[in-house]
Each structure stands twice: as C-alpha cells, then as structure tokens.
Amino acid sequence: MLKTVGLNLGILIWICSIFIGMKILYDYSKTPGPEGHSSSEWPYSSRLAKPSARPVLIMTVHPKCPCSQASIEELAKILTKVGNRIQAHVLMLPLGTSPDALADAKNNYVWIRGSETPNLQMHIDYEAREAKGFGALVSGQVLLFSSKGKLIFQGGITQSRGHQGDSAGHAAIVQYIEQRKIQITKSPVFGCHLFEQATIEHHTNGGSHAEHPGIQ
Amino acid sequence: MQNILEFNKDKTSLRARQLFQDNSRLLYTSVDKTFLFLLLFQWAGAITCSLMISPLAWEGASSSIHLHVWTALLLGAVINVLPLILIFVLPGEAITRHAIAFAQMTWSAFLIHLSGGRVETHFHIFGSLAFLAFYKDWRVLITATAVTAVDHIVRSFYWPESVYGINYQIVYGSLSSANWRWLEHVIWVLFCDTFLIYSCLKGTNELRELTKRQSQLEETSRLAEAANQAKSAFLANMSHELRTPMHGILSYARFGQTKIDFSPKEKIKSYFDEIHESGSNLMNLLNDLLDLTKLESGKVDYNMQERDLIDVTEGVKSELVMLANEKDLTIEILNTEPIKGFFDQEKIGQVVRNILSNAIKFSHRGSIIKVFYNQTELRIRCCVLNRGVGIPQAELETVFDKFAQSSKTKTGSGGTGLGLAICREIIQQHNGMIWAESDDTDTKFTFELPRWQNMSTTELNSTLSKTPA
C-alpha cells in the first residue's frame, strides 16, 4: 500500500516537474525582446537608399543570435511571395571592429542565407550606426517603410524564439505589400539584444542614439 | 489422443495463458531495454542539438549559456529519470511502459522545440508511436497520444502561434482558427494510431495463437512421453510375467528329461503337474493381455442389450461357489428385485467375476462376501464388500493399474495383476466409474453404470414406460 502511494506520488511529482520545465521553456520562447522607439519616418542620417518607388524593409541581426536563423528564413519566404515589390536590407552588427569580429559577421548562417536570397542586400553595420538610427534593439527586428518613407510596421516576423512558421508580422508585411493596407503595425520581436543591457534600458526609457556617419 | 487432449483442455488453456504472459513479459522487458538506450540517446541528442543550434544567448558582445542548453541538460534528466528507474526496478510492468510512453512523447515536444519547430522533427512523434507499438500493447499508444493531445491543446490556448498557426483574429479580425489547430494535429496522430493499434491487436492475437499451439504441443509431447514410458513399463512387466511361468515350464521339462530314467512315476507326474500349472498361468496371462489390449485399442464390439444385473451376478456366483467353498466363504446377493439396464452382459459379467474372484482370494476364511445394488432412474451401482486383508489407502487408485497388486497381497496371491485394469476399461467404456474403498479389514469395490446407453429420446421414453416403477 505504502509502495503504491509512494509510486503514485513519485509519478505525480515527475509529471509536475516536466510540466514546470516545459512551461519555463515555452515562457522563454514567447518572451519578446524589449520594444524600442523607432522613428515614424525614414531616418535622414541613414546611408541606405531612401524609399522612393517601392517600400523598404530593414532587418537588424546579431551575428551570433541563434533565433535570427528563423527570422532570415521567414524573410526569405516573404521576399519569395512579394518578389521585387519591396527592397529589403539586412543590417549585420559585428561584435567589434577587429578583423575577427568583421569576419564573424559574415561567417554565419544568416549572412550566407541572406546573400543567396534575391532582392535582399546584406550590409555590415559598423558600430551599429544604422541600427541605432532606426532604433532597433533586438536581433530579427524588422522595420517596413512605405515608398514615401513612412514607418508602416515594426516588429518581428517569427512567432517565438527561433521558430519558423506563420506569424502576425509575416502576415502583416505581406498584407501591406499586396493590398496596401495593414491590420497591425507592431509585433513582438524574439531575438537576442543587439546591445548591452544598459543601452537597451536607456532606449526603452526613451533615450536615443547619437548622430552617426553612414555604413559600409 | 484427441479425447485426452479434449479432457485436458482446461489444463492446456491455463498453460497457454501462462505462456502468453511469460512471452509478453519477455517482450515488454526487451522493449523496455531498447527504450533505455533510446531515452539516453535522445538526451544526448538534445544536449548536442542545443549546443549546436543555440549554445549562447547574447546581449551585444556579452553572452551567457542559452536556456536551451540548461533545459536540455536538466529538463532532459527530469524527463528520463522516472522511466529509467522503472526500467531497472520494474521491468516489463505496465507502469514502466506507460511512463516510457509519456517520456517519449515529451521528448518529441522538447526536440521539436529545440530544433526551432522544424518540420522534420515533427516526424519524431510518428516514429515514437511506431517504436511504442513494439510493445504490442495498444494502451501504451493511448497514453502517448494523450500526451501529444494535451500538449497541443494546452499550447493552443496558452500559446496558439506555437501550433503552426497565427492568431488570425489579430491580423485579419476574423474568427481565429489557431485555437483549433491542435485538432488537426491530433487527428493526424489518431490516424497513425489506427494502424498501429490494429497492428498491436493483430500481433497480440498471433502471440496468443502461438502460445495456445505451444501448450497443446507440450501437452501432446507430455502425453506421448507418458505413453512411451507406460509402454516401456508395460513391456518390462510383461516380459517378467511371461518369463516366470515359461521358466517354470522349461525347468520342470528339463527335470523330466534328465530324471525320467531313474525317478519314480509320482515324481515325474509332479513335474508334469507343475508344467501344466505354469502353462495355465501363462495362458491366463496371455488371455488377459489380449483382452486388455483389445479394450485399450477400442477394438471391442459391445453387445449392448437390456439385461438384468441380478441374473448376471447369480451366474457368476454359481461359477465361483466351488472356489468360495474351499475357504468356507459365503457369497450373498442382497437384492432380490431385478436390476435392469443396458450393458454388454459378457463384459459386465467379466467385471463381476474379476471383483468376486479377488474378494474370494483375499477374504478371511469363513467370512461373508456381500453383493448389493442401488439404482436410480438413470444409474445403477454395484458394491462388493468383503472382510480380508484390506488395501492401503495410498494404493486404492493404483490397484487398477496394469500389473499392480496391493502390497498386502503381492506375494503368493497368484493372478496376473491385470484383472482390475480390465474391469476399469470395461466400466469406463460403458461410460461408468469404478473405485475401491478400504480400511484395515473391510474392502468395498463399487462400479456405477448409466442405466441407458446412447439411446435416442424416443427409445429412452419407450423403455422407461415399460420399466415398472
């Protein structure tokens, strides 16, 4: 009798432990990064070609972020759907200015995948100047500007950390390109922080990046 | 042989059930061991996967170990701990395989998550179900499916986007299908279950059939072995019994040959008397052997007719009265009214003769041998009671075996040792029973016959209507 009770209790504890573990995992996966304060207009200081004839999409990527692999795949799917109706740029933020850091910035899955994707330009964003100009804080963050340079959408295009698949951001971007209307203008971004915690906190509290020169 | 197998049906069914349980247990234990390695392999795989895909979490240039690595290590250990303990402590038990099923499907969810929801990893679910089907226990698949279903249902309400669907209400303002996306996934799993459960049931039935045949084979083999041993014992006994009178015949013939010239006539005559007695014993033995062989092989044709058992008994009594008088014995038949039944008069007479002969042989001088009958509408019972040396309790069954004689009467009793064996065959072939009861002095032999044998209802009713109440 005692043995049965003990076994049943053990099983219950076991199941609860698994449940708690999976919940921690799921909670982490659906916890987005901090929301930044992006400008509603195309930043004048950006060295990227300003939108004119077609909308422009910007994605910022941390070179080591594992979650951004899903983001680049989703971006590739978007571009497959919309073709050249949009101009897309990926800003890769190197982890320093050393040759190794710069080499690392191009030696990762996101860069290689992005380089193979039509209608997508890959850029090294030295000292994160462009990212700071756009107000991006999280790897995988996407900003969509209209042909007139207005911010239409900002957020993520994955449903959770590192997970490919349908997402609200993906659907919103495609909807805008195809129908020129959009239901949502924001979505959570799931990725690593582009900057140290202090910088993140400064921006989430309404601070802004300093003016900066362009990119290479 | 077929009749014996039918008679032993309950025994073979029990044995078949035991074999089935033993074989099932072997299967369960074997599959448990396979899962031992699989669960450990998956744990290693999860750690490797997390280290390859998401080893570090970054904040700018700073990094820390990614939560996926920790969960692969720790949550993986938690998932495996109970099944692994049960595999060692309770191998082959139902709780073990259900715990394994739970853990295996949890691994599916975990690995899918670690791989970033890759489509390929979803096949782990179906592969796991196929592995679990090795148990041939469909209930295990129910546990596995329930785990997958609950995981999907909980996530579809707690985190709908994770079930490969977006929250359409947010995007398009229309009715959300994400909350029901789990149903599609579960239906796919149930679809797979249909075939696997069918396969499990089929496999189980095949195993049952195999064990049933194995048990029948074991029983047949056992019976064949027993028959072989009985045959060997019979041959050994028979050769001994044949040799004894033959030895007597040859010995006294040799005496006659060597001593005829100088031995007196009386001596020579005594030799011939011995030869005659040995020859008679040999003939009796051969006759009994032939009778028993014919009975056991079922080659006896019974002449079943309505007869009176009292008449048969009176006839046997008159044959044996001279023998009884030699020991001042009295044979009393206590019934006076007729005892009618359907039987072979000659064969039942033989039974009565053998029992009465034994009673005469083993009764105390001057005692009374009583024969009495009981009858009901359907059965007749005959009892022969005598006062003599008695039969030990342990031998009350074995006295009916071939060449078996009571230990109290073995020496100097004469006889072939086949009389009661013949009685048993005759009575059993009449669908009756025969048995012995005894204490230290009184011995009672009883045989019981059905009154009517294999008659149609019409014949039975006709006979009953003629029989006086």
XYZ file of C-alpha atoms in Angstrom:
685
model
C 0.000 0.000 0.000
C 2.772 2.389 1.039
C 4.732 1.379 -2.032
C 1.767 2.169 -4.303
C 1.171 5.517 -2.665
C 4.862 6.333 -2.951
C 4.916 5.343 -6.608
C 1.827 7.394 -7.402
C 3.257 10.373 -5.594
C 6.530 9.994 -7.438
C 4.718 9.892 -10.759
C 2.745 12.992 -9.865
C 5.876 14.897 -8.870
C 7.555 13.742 -12.046
C 4.713 14.921 -14.286
C 4.525 18.252 -12.470
C 8.293 18.714 -12.836
C 8.077 18.106 -16.563
C 5.174 20.489 -16.818
C 7.093 23.187 -14.970
C 10.178 22.629 -17.129
C 8.226 22.844 -20.350
C 6.437 25.958 -19.115
C 9.754 27.640 -18.371
C 10.897 26.734 -21.856
C 7.712 27.940 -23.520
C 7.642 31.133 -21.458
C 11.177 31.925 -22.527
C 10.358 31.207 -26.143
C 7.388 33.527 -26.187
C 9.010 36.287 -24.229
C 9.866 39.013 -26.721
C 12.727 41.396 -26.592
C 12.312 44.994 -25.480
C 10.328 47.340 -27.617
C 12.326 50.235 -28.922
C 11.226 53.666 -30.028
C 11.709 53.818 -33.739
C 11.224 56.941 -35.680
C 7.999 57.150 -37.650
C 9.948 58.465 -40.642
C 12.955 57.209 -42.514
C 15.993 58.495 -40.559
C 17.602 61.182 -42.637
C 21.066 60.142 -41.481
C 20.791 56.669 -42.899
C 23.135 55.922 -45.749
C 20.806 53.345 -47.186
C 18.869 54.394 -50.240
C 15.733 56.147 -49.142
C 12.433 54.602 -50.217
C 11.089 56.066 -53.430
C 9.327 53.781 -55.854
C 8.679 50.866 -53.528
C 8.571 50.097 -49.820
C 11.797 49.323 -47.998
C 12.268 46.649 -45.350
C 15.106 46.728 -42.832
C 16.084 43.800 -40.585
C 18.751 44.069 -37.912
C 20.661 40.960 -36.956
C 23.102 39.997 -34.226
C 25.718 37.715 -35.879
C 25.595 35.165 -33.060
C 21.875 35.147 -32.363
C 20.526 31.630 -32.954
C 16.932 32.849 -33.146
C 17.694 35.004 -36.178
C 18.147 31.936 -38.320
C 14.389 31.590 -38.211
C 14.000 35.307 -38.948
C 16.110 35.155 -42.114
C 14.156 32.133 -43.285
C 10.901 33.990 -42.762
C 12.281 36.998 -44.586
C 13.238 34.767 -47.490
C 9.663 33.447 -47.567
C 8.279 36.995 -47.568
C 10.554 38.013 -50.413
C 9.579 34.902 -52.344
C 5.958 35.955 -52.042
C 6.350 39.634 -52.803
C 9.276 39.465 -55.226
C 10.757 42.787 -56.188
C 7.804 44.810 -54.958
C 9.905 45.571 -51.948
C 13.539 46.476 -51.305
C 14.993 44.568 -48.392
C 18.141 45.175 -46.383
C 19.721 43.167 -43.594
C 21.999 45.014 -41.218
C 24.525 42.689 -39.592
C 26.011 44.196 -36.440
C 29.575 42.959 -35.881
C 30.688 42.432 -32.292
C 33.587 44.761 -32.618
C 35.870 46.389 -35.113
C 38.597 43.774 -35.137
C 39.189 41.752 -38.291
C 37.952 38.644 -36.470
C 34.741 40.359 -35.493
C 34.187 41.519 -39.033
C 34.947 38.078 -40.376
C 32.468 36.561 -37.892
C 29.815 38.973 -39.061
C 29.935 37.378 -42.499
C 30.703 33.873 -41.378
C 27.289 32.801 -40.124
C 24.147 31.188 -41.372
C 22.130 34.416 -41.616
C 24.701 36.164 -43.816
C 25.155 33.180 -46.099
C 21.443 32.581 -46.394
C 20.701 36.228 -46.921
C 23.346 36.515 -49.595
C 21.602 33.806 -51.555
C 18.188 35.418 -51.300
C 17.072 37.501 -54.284
C 16.045 41.111 -53.689
C 17.923 41.196 -50.416
C 21.015 43.232 -49.683
C 23.327 42.348 -46.812
C 25.246 45.082 -45.019
C 27.784 45.214 -42.213
C 26.538 47.880 -39.826
C 29.791 49.154 -38.295
C 29.368 50.292 -34.721
C 25.641 49.698 -35.197
C 25.195 53.136 -36.612
C 22.293 52.295 -38.874
C 20.638 50.083 -36.248
C 20.826 52.876 -33.741
C 19.447 55.277 -36.288
C 16.456 53.045 -36.889
C 16.003 52.475 -33.175
C 16.383 48.732 -33.397
C 17.181 46.916 -30.156
C 16.634 43.256 -30.868
C 18.083 40.883 -33.412
C 15.486 39.995 -36.021
C 13.658 43.271 -35.674
C 12.041 44.365 -38.922
C 11.019 47.858 -39.983
C 8.887 48.403 -43.020
C 8.765 51.828 -44.590
C 6.378 52.884 -47.293
C 7.581 54.252 -50.606
C 7.171 57.662 -49.068
C 9.423 56.841 -46.159
C 6.731 56.429 -43.506
C 7.147 53.670 -40.925
C 4.377 51.189 -41.629
C 5.369 48.283 -39.431
C 7.987 47.406 -36.873
C 8.466 44.148 -35.036
C 9.351 40.518 -35.511
C 8.438 38.064 -38.240
C 8.682 34.918 -36.121
C 6.111 33.617 -33.674
C 8.616 32.799 -30.962
C 12.313 32.488 -30.386
C 13.963 30.538 -33.140
C 10.705 29.155 -34.510
C 9.817 29.392 -38.154
C 6.239 29.398 -39.232
C 3.307 31.718 -39.662
C 3.442 34.873 -37.618
C 1.449 38.057 -37.290
C 4.392 40.145 -38.522
C 4.891 37.998 -41.598
C 1.206 38.209 -42.455
C 1.081 41.974 -41.849
C 4.007 42.694 -44.154
C 2.663 40.542 -46.950
C -0.773 42.071 -46.499
C 0.644 45.573 -46.873
C 2.691 44.745 -49.959
C -0.224 43.019 -51.640
C -3.120 45.128 -50.506
C -1.549 48.336 -49.325
C -3.340 48.048 -46.030
C -2.221 46.684 -42.726
C -4.082 45.431 -39.656
C -1.245 45.515 -37.178
C 1.703 47.872 -37.041
C 3.668 46.153 -34.318
C 4.551 42.657 -33.335
C 6.861 41.201 -30.710
C 10.460 40.562 -31.667
C 12.058 37.345 -30.486
C 15.813 37.520 -30.524
C 18.983 38.437 -28.717
C 19.625 42.008 -27.626
C 21.721 43.934 -30.112
C 23.320 45.975 -27.362
C 24.359 45.650 -23.740
C 21.626 45.793 -21.139
C 22.431 49.376 -20.150
C 21.988 50.608 -23.701
C 18.748 48.684 -24.001
C 17.393 50.236 -20.825
C 18.404 53.679 -21.997
C 16.477 53.270 -25.212
C 13.434 51.669 -23.675
C 13.233 54.608 -21.338
C 13.008 56.940 -24.307
C 16.661 57.732 -24.900
C 18.026 57.953 -28.471
C 21.193 57.114 -30.260
C 23.711 59.845 -31.076
C 24.021 61.065 -34.668
C 26.236 58.811 -36.683
C 28.023 58.537 -40.026
C 26.866 56.006 -42.605
C 27.655 52.340 -43.162
C 29.783 50.222 -45.385
C -5.176 -38.941 -28.097
C -7.695 -36.387 -29.286
C -10.059 -37.364 -26.431
C -7.298 -36.970 -23.907
C -6.488 -33.523 -25.327
C -10.138 -32.571 -25.010
C -10.110 -33.846 -21.438
C -7.054 -31.732 -20.689
C -8.471 -28.612 -22.347
C -8.590 -26.605 -19.135
C -5.027 -27.563 -18.363
C -3.775 -26.530 -21.814
C -5.737 -23.262 -21.647
C -4.123 -22.445 -18.335
C -0.714 -23.324 -19.711
C -1.379 -21.270 -22.858
C -2.309 -18.282 -20.676
C 0.850 -18.724 -18.652
C 2.987 -18.999 -21.789
C 1.324 -15.900 -23.223
C 2.029 -13.952 -20.052
C 5.635 -15.154 -19.967
C 6.224 -14.298 -23.613
C 4.535 -10.927 -23.254
C 6.682 -10.143 -20.255
C 9.794 -11.067 -22.193
C 8.698 -8.766 -24.993
C 7.919 -5.889 -22.639
C 11.258 -6.247 -20.851
C 13.117 -6.383 -24.145
C 11.395 -3.245 -25.471
C 11.989 -1.504 -22.137
C 15.715 -2.101 -22.605
C 15.556 -0.691 -26.116
C 13.935 2.440 -24.796
C 16.591 2.699 -22.123
C 19.116 3.363 -24.842
C 16.752 5.494 -26.892
C 15.931 7.782 -23.986
C 19.618 8.246 -23.201
C 20.394 8.812 -26.870
C 17.685 11.453 -27.114
C 19.026 13.182 -24.033
C 22.477 13.279 -25.576
C 20.913 14.436 -28.811
C 19.075 17.254 -27.103
C 22.243 18.482 -25.424
C 24.127 18.261 -28.710
C 21.320 19.993 -30.576
C 21.183 22.832 -28.091
C 24.962 23.245 -28.168
C 24.988 23.312 -31.943
C 21.943 25.470 -32.607
C 21.687 27.781 -29.618
C 24.661 27.471 -27.291
C 24.714 31.090 -26.125
C 22.302 33.938 -25.543
C 23.682 37.365 -26.431
C 23.372 40.879 -25.259
C 25.567 42.879 -27.538
C 29.045 41.461 -27.119
C 28.212 39.684 -23.836
C 26.972 36.145 -23.770
C 25.667 33.569 -21.350
C 24.755 29.948 -21.651
C 21.490 29.689 -23.521
C 18.460 28.479 -21.627
C 18.112 25.697 -24.186
C 21.389 24.172 -23.032
C 20.254 24.205 -19.421
C 16.869 22.765 -20.231
C 18.416 20.112 -22.458
C 20.612 19.070 -19.549
C 18.186 19.437 -16.654
C 14.758 19.001 -18.164
C 16.169 16.121 -20.194
C 17.309 14.496 -16.946
C 13.884 15.036 -15.388
C 12.123 13.504 -18.393
C 14.334 10.431 -18.253
C 14.661 9.879 -14.532
C 11.416 8.065 -13.778
C 11.357 5.784 -16.852
C 14.982 4.827 -16.291
C 14.349 3.983 -12.636
C 11.287 1.941 -13.554
C 13.164 0.073 -16.289
C 15.613 -1.171 -13.677
C 13.216 -1.631 -10.793
C 10.025 -2.762 -12.536
C 10.986 -4.093 -15.963
C 8.112 -5.403 -18.028
C 5.445 -3.785 -15.855
C 2.588 -1.729 -17.265
C 3.553 1.362 -15.275
C 7.033 1.249 -16.818
C 5.888 1.238 -20.403
C 3.301 3.941 -19.775
C 5.971 6.093 -18.147
C 8.190 5.457 -21.165
C 5.355 6.463 -23.496
C 4.861 9.677 -21.536
C 8.566 10.452 -21.600
C 8.971 9.601 -25.273
C 6.207 11.929 -26.412
C 7.520 14.649 -24.114
C 10.852 14.231 -25.864
C 9.090 14.761 -29.167
C 7.685 18.076 -27.982
C 11.017 19.060 -26.494
C 13.101 18.164 -29.523
C 10.688 19.936 -31.856
C 11.091 22.992 -29.707
C 14.871 22.792 -29.546
C 15.110 22.469 -33.308
C 13.052 25.593 -33.778
C 9.917 23.813 -34.848
C 11.497 22.160 -37.839
C 9.007 20.128 -39.847
C 11.391 17.186 -39.951
C 11.492 16.963 -36.170
C 7.726 16.501 -36.103
C 8.289 13.063 -37.562
C 9.763 12.167 -34.207
C 6.161 11.934 -32.970
C 5.198 9.318 -35.539
C 8.470 7.469 -35.181
C 7.944 7.343 -31.428
C 4.468 5.926 -31.846
C 5.867 3.235 -34.115
C 8.527 2.367 -31.540
C 5.934 2.214 -28.796
C 3.898 -0.159 -30.950
C 6.695 -2.689 -30.446
C 5.119 -3.348 -27.060
C 2.047 -4.737 -28.846
C 0.076 -3.102 -26.051
C -2.418 -0.673 -27.584
C -2.999 1.033 -24.240
C 0.510 2.453 -24.383
C -0.383 4.239 -27.610
C -3.359 5.819 -25.860
C -1.046 7.275 -23.215
C 1.317 8.545 -25.892
C -1.499 10.116 -27.904
C -2.973 11.687 -24.800
C 0.358 13.347 -24.000
C 0.612 14.778 -27.515
C -3.011 15.885 -27.483
C -2.776 17.566 -24.079
C 0.451 19.304 -25.097
C -1.175 20.648 -28.241
C -4.423 21.625 -26.520
C -2.660 23.456 -23.708
C -0.398 25.288 -26.129
C -3.220 26.140 -28.488
C -4.845 28.131 -25.701
C -1.734 29.269 -23.898
C 0.445 29.925 -26.934
C -1.587 29.397 -30.088
C 1.099 30.516 -32.511
C 3.272 27.601 -31.474
C 0.892 25.106 -33.047
C 1.923 26.217 -36.507
C -0.737 28.797 -36.908
C -1.172 32.509 -36.470
C -3.801 34.235 -34.477
C -5.897 35.363 -37.393
C -8.057 37.483 -35.177
C -5.130 39.785 -34.590
C -4.233 40.051 -38.235
C -7.500 39.835 -40.078
C -10.048 40.320 -37.337
C -11.780 37.161 -38.415
C -12.573 34.051 -36.461
C -9.425 32.575 -35.043
C -8.566 29.101 -36.165
C -5.375 28.850 -34.169
C -7.231 27.702 -31.064
C -8.433 24.681 -33.016
C -5.252 23.953 -34.935
C -4.410 21.326 -32.318
C -7.332 19.249 -33.527
C -5.793 18.809 -36.966
C -2.510 17.718 -35.437
C -4.190 15.296 -33.071
C -6.268 13.829 -35.897
C -3.050 13.020 -37.759
C -1.761 11.253 -34.685
C -5.047 9.360 -34.304
C -4.851 8.388 -37.956
C -1.446 6.878 -37.335
C -2.770 5.241 -34.150
C -5.496 3.441 -36.091
C -2.969 1.374 -37.972
C -0.640 0.886 -35.055
C -3.408 -0.250 -32.697
C -4.643 -2.662 -35.349
C -1.109 -3.957 -35.695
C -0.786 -4.350 -31.911
C -4.038 -6.282 -31.653
C -3.094 -8.492 -34.564
C 0.313 -9.148 -33.069
C -1.232 -9.997 -29.693
C -3.686 -12.419 -31.283
C -0.883 -14.112 -33.162
C 1.067 -14.474 -29.944
C -1.981 -15.957 -28.223
C -2.401 -18.414 -31.045
C 1.246 -19.376 -30.907
C 1.172 -19.945 -27.155
C -2.020 -21.953 -27.490
C -0.363 -24.199 -30.049
C 2.757 -24.422 -27.954
C 0.802 -25.512 -24.916
C -1.040 -28.124 -26.966
C 2.261 -29.313 -28.336
C 3.705 -29.519 -24.838
C 0.695 -31.498 -23.651
C 0.869 -33.813 -26.655
C 4.559 -34.294 -26.087
C 3.987 -34.952 -22.403
C 1.261 -37.472 -23.167
C 3.403 -39.136 -25.791
C 6.267 -39.335 -23.351
C 3.967 -40.708 -20.655
C 2.563 -43.253 -23.109
C 6.075 -44.223 -24.125
C 7.079 -44.674 -20.520
C 3.901 -46.616 -19.825
C 4.658 -48.811 -22.805
C 8.198 -49.411 -21.585
C 6.959 -50.197 -18.092
C 4.291 -52.479 -19.515
C 6.834 -54.326 -21.657
C 9.157 -54.674 -18.701
C 6.371 -56.027 -16.503
C 5.010 -58.225 -19.226
C 8.328 -59.783 -20.047
C 8.826 -60.513 -16.361
C 5.344 -62.028 -16.034
C 5.788 -64.128 -19.152
C 9.214 -65.282 -18.174
C 8.147 -66.647 -14.774
C 5.731 -69.358 -15.998
C 7.956 -70.085 -19.030
C 10.841 -70.596 -16.708
C 8.683 -72.993 -14.686
C 7.681 -74.928 -17.818
C 11.232 -75.232 -19.099
C 12.688 -76.053 -15.701
C 10.280 -78.903 -14.974
C 10.563 -80.167 -18.545
C 14.315 -80.279 -18.081
C 13.919 -82.125 -14.802
C 11.734 -84.658 -16.612
C 14.276 -85.079 -19.371
C 17.185 -85.647 -17.052
C 15.455 -87.715 -14.369
C 12.952 -89.804 -16.316
C 15.153 -92.891 -16.283
C 15.615 -93.096 -12.528
C 12.847 -91.001 -10.895
C 9.635 -92.648 -9.651
C 6.387 -92.158 -11.603
C 4.924 -89.923 -8.908
C 7.878 -87.579 -9.199
C 7.584 -87.404 -12.978
C 3.827 -86.796 -12.614
C 4.531 -83.903 -10.248
C 6.802 -82.398 -12.859
C 4.004 -82.598 -15.455
C 1.587 -81.054 -12.938
C 3.919 -78.124 -12.458
C 4.342 -77.762 -16.208
C 0.553 -77.807 -16.606
C 0.055 -75.200 -13.879
C 2.701 -72.898 -15.320
C 1.203 -73.359 -18.772
C -2.248 -72.498 -17.414
C -0.937 -69.401 -15.710
C 0.779 -68.425 -18.920
C -2.412 -68.942 -20.883
C -4.415 -66.863 -18.377
C -1.876 -64.112 -18.615
C -1.913 -64.148 -22.401
C -5.734 -64.131 -22.424
C -5.876 -61.195 -20.039
C -3.228 -59.357 -22.025
C -5.111 -59.878 -25.237
C -8.367 -58.776 -23.589
C -6.786 -55.644 -22.169
C -5.040 -54.795 -25.427
C -8.286 -55.126 -27.314
C -10.099 -52.999 -24.760
C -7.463 -50.253 -24.751
C -7.309 -50.120 -28.514
C -11.092 -49.744 -28.678
C -11.475 -52.779 -30.885
C -14.080 -54.463 -28.728
C -17.614 -54.564 -30.035
C -20.054 -54.368 -27.218
C -23.321 -56.186 -27.439
C -25.479 -53.636 -25.653
C -28.826 -55.009 -24.686
C -31.294 -54.657 -21.880
C -30.266 -57.171 -19.229
C -30.790 -57.946 -15.582
C -27.691 -57.447 -13.429
C -29.035 -59.803 -10.754
C -29.125 -62.592 -13.323
C -25.545 -61.823 -14.349
C -24.403 -61.807 -10.713
C -26.190 -65.069 -9.961
C -24.480 -66.647 -12.957
C -21.026 -65.542 -11.813
C -21.783 -66.678 -8.264
C -22.621 -70.174 -9.453
C -19.277 -70.338 -11.348
C -17.276 -69.323 -8.279
C -19.173 -71.126 -5.496
C -16.810 -74.108 -5.559
C -13.823 -71.798 -5.159
C -15.555 -69.965 -2.322
C -16.391 -73.229 -0.564
C -12.684 -74.116 -0.409
C -12.276 -71.220 2.058
C -15.713 -71.614 3.675
C -16.758 -68.325 2.182
C -20.381 -67.323 1.546
C -21.408 -65.084 -1.345
C -24.626 -63.213 -0.548
C -26.570 -61.204 -3.107
C -28.690 -58.847 -1.043
C -31.046 -57.621 -3.766
C -33.968 -59.692 -4.874
C -35.747 -57.450 -7.387
C -34.401 -57.223 -10.937
C -31.884 -54.518 -11.760
C -32.437 -53.697 -15.411
C -30.046 -51.778 -17.576
C -28.393 -51.538 -20.989
C -24.974 -53.172 -21.000
C -22.862 -55.939 -22.505
C -23.716 -58.987 -20.427
C -20.490 -60.864 -21.131
C -18.226 -57.910 -20.323
C -20.057 -56.798 -17.173
C -20.101 -60.433 -16.163
C -16.331 -60.423 -16.547
C -16.142 -57.381 -14.258
C -18.271 -59.040 -11.594
C -16.219 -62.227 -11.951
C -12.886 -60.426 -11.510
C -14.089 -58.492 -8.461
C -15.642 -61.569 -6.847
C -12.528 -63.656 -7.621
C -10.369 -61.063 -5.864
C -12.797 -60.979 -2.958
C -12.612 -64.784 -2.621
C -8.819 -64.710 -2.903
C -8.276 -62.057 -0.238
C -11.128 -62.722 2.242
C -10.598 -64.264 5.629
C -11.625 -67.883 5.857
C -15.277 -68.321 6.853
C -16.315 -64.713 6.142
C -19.215 -63.426 4.024
C -18.855 -61.652 0.702
C -21.817 -59.335 0.150
C -23.032 -58.083 -3.203
C -25.680 -55.348 -3.290
C -27.121 -52.986 -5.829
C -28.527 -49.438 -5.660
C -30.429 -47.929 -8.534
C -31.981 -44.667 -9.629
C -33.880 -43.872 -12.781
C -30.642 -43.177 -14.617
C -27.872 -45.048 -12.820
C -27.065 -48.450 -11.339
C -24.486 -49.003 -8.644
C -22.977 -52.381 -7.661
C -20.983 -52.885 -4.454
C -18.953 -55.946 -3.446
C -17.965 -55.952 0.193
C -15.576 -58.421 1.780
C -13.624 -58.797 5.007
C -9.985 -59.576 4.437
C -6.513 -58.092 4.433
C -7.651 -54.674 3.185
C -5.897 -52.316 0.751
C -3.664 -49.442 1.933
C -5.230 -46.013 1.321
C -2.341 -44.927 -0.916
C -2.970 -47.891 -3.228
C -6.735 -47.532 -3.728
C -6.139 -45.883 -7.134
C -3.080 -47.806 -8.221
C -4.641 -51.246 -7.774
C -6.472 -50.540 -11.041
C -3.168 -50.101 -12.922
C -1.687 -52.850 -15.072
C 0.378 -55.423 -13.184
C -0.341 -53.586 -9.961
C -1.111 -55.598 -6.868
C -1.644 -54.409 -3.346
C 1.464 -54.507 -1.223
C -0.517 -56.507 1.321
C -1.308 -59.260 -1.171
C 1.540 -59.212 -3.636
C 3.381 -62.308 -2.538
C 1.658 -65.620 -3.125
C -1.609 -64.190 -4.373
C -1.413 -65.642 -7.840
C -3.209 -63.777 -10.578
C -1.902 -61.769 -13.493
C -2.265 -58.282 -11.982
C -4.468 -57.291 -14.941
C -7.944 -58.154 -13.638
C -8.819 -54.771 -12.155
C -7.249 -52.942 -15.116
C -9.604 -54.900 -17.380
C -12.538 -54.039 -15.104
C -11.721 -50.357 -15.283
C -11.511 -50.364 -19.080
C -14.832 -52.166 -19.437
C -16.632 -49.880 -16.965
C -15.163 -46.687 -18.466
C -16.148 -47.778 -21.927
C -19.653 -48.208 -20.556
C -19.385 -44.516 -19.503
C -19.309 -45.644 -15.900
C -16.989 -45.394 -12.904
C -15.241 -47.908 -10.680
C -13.448 -47.345 -7.414
C -12.270 -49.031 -4.252
C -12.649 -48.206 -0.585
C -10.914 -49.979 2.236
C -9.827 -49.877 5.843
C -7.615 -52.436 7.578
C -10.074 -55.273 7.060
C -13.137 -54.384 5.040
C -12.772 -53.707 1.348
C -15.534 -52.456 -0.915
C -15.339 -52.384 -4.693
C -18.012 -50.287 -6.402
C -18.868 -49.752 -10.016
C -21.549 -47.484 -11.406
C -23.177 -47.609 -14.819
C -25.630 -45.355 -16.614
C -28.794 -47.345 -16.926
C -29.401 -46.400 -20.565
C -26.571 -46.124 -23.113
C -26.685 -43.828 -26.187
C -30.384 -44.240 -26.715
C -32.491 -41.798 -28.638
C -35.115 -39.886 -26.659
C -37.844 -41.951 -28.268
C -36.144 -45.219 -27.359
C -35.442 -43.945 -23.848
C -39.007 -42.890 -23.311
C -40.236 -46.160 -24.703
C -38.013 -48.148 -22.369
C -38.907 -46.029 -19.346
C -42.581 -46.522 -19.995
C -42.102 -50.297 -19.946
C -39.988 -50.291 -16.772
C -42.079 -50.819 -13.626
C -41.845 -48.012 -11.059
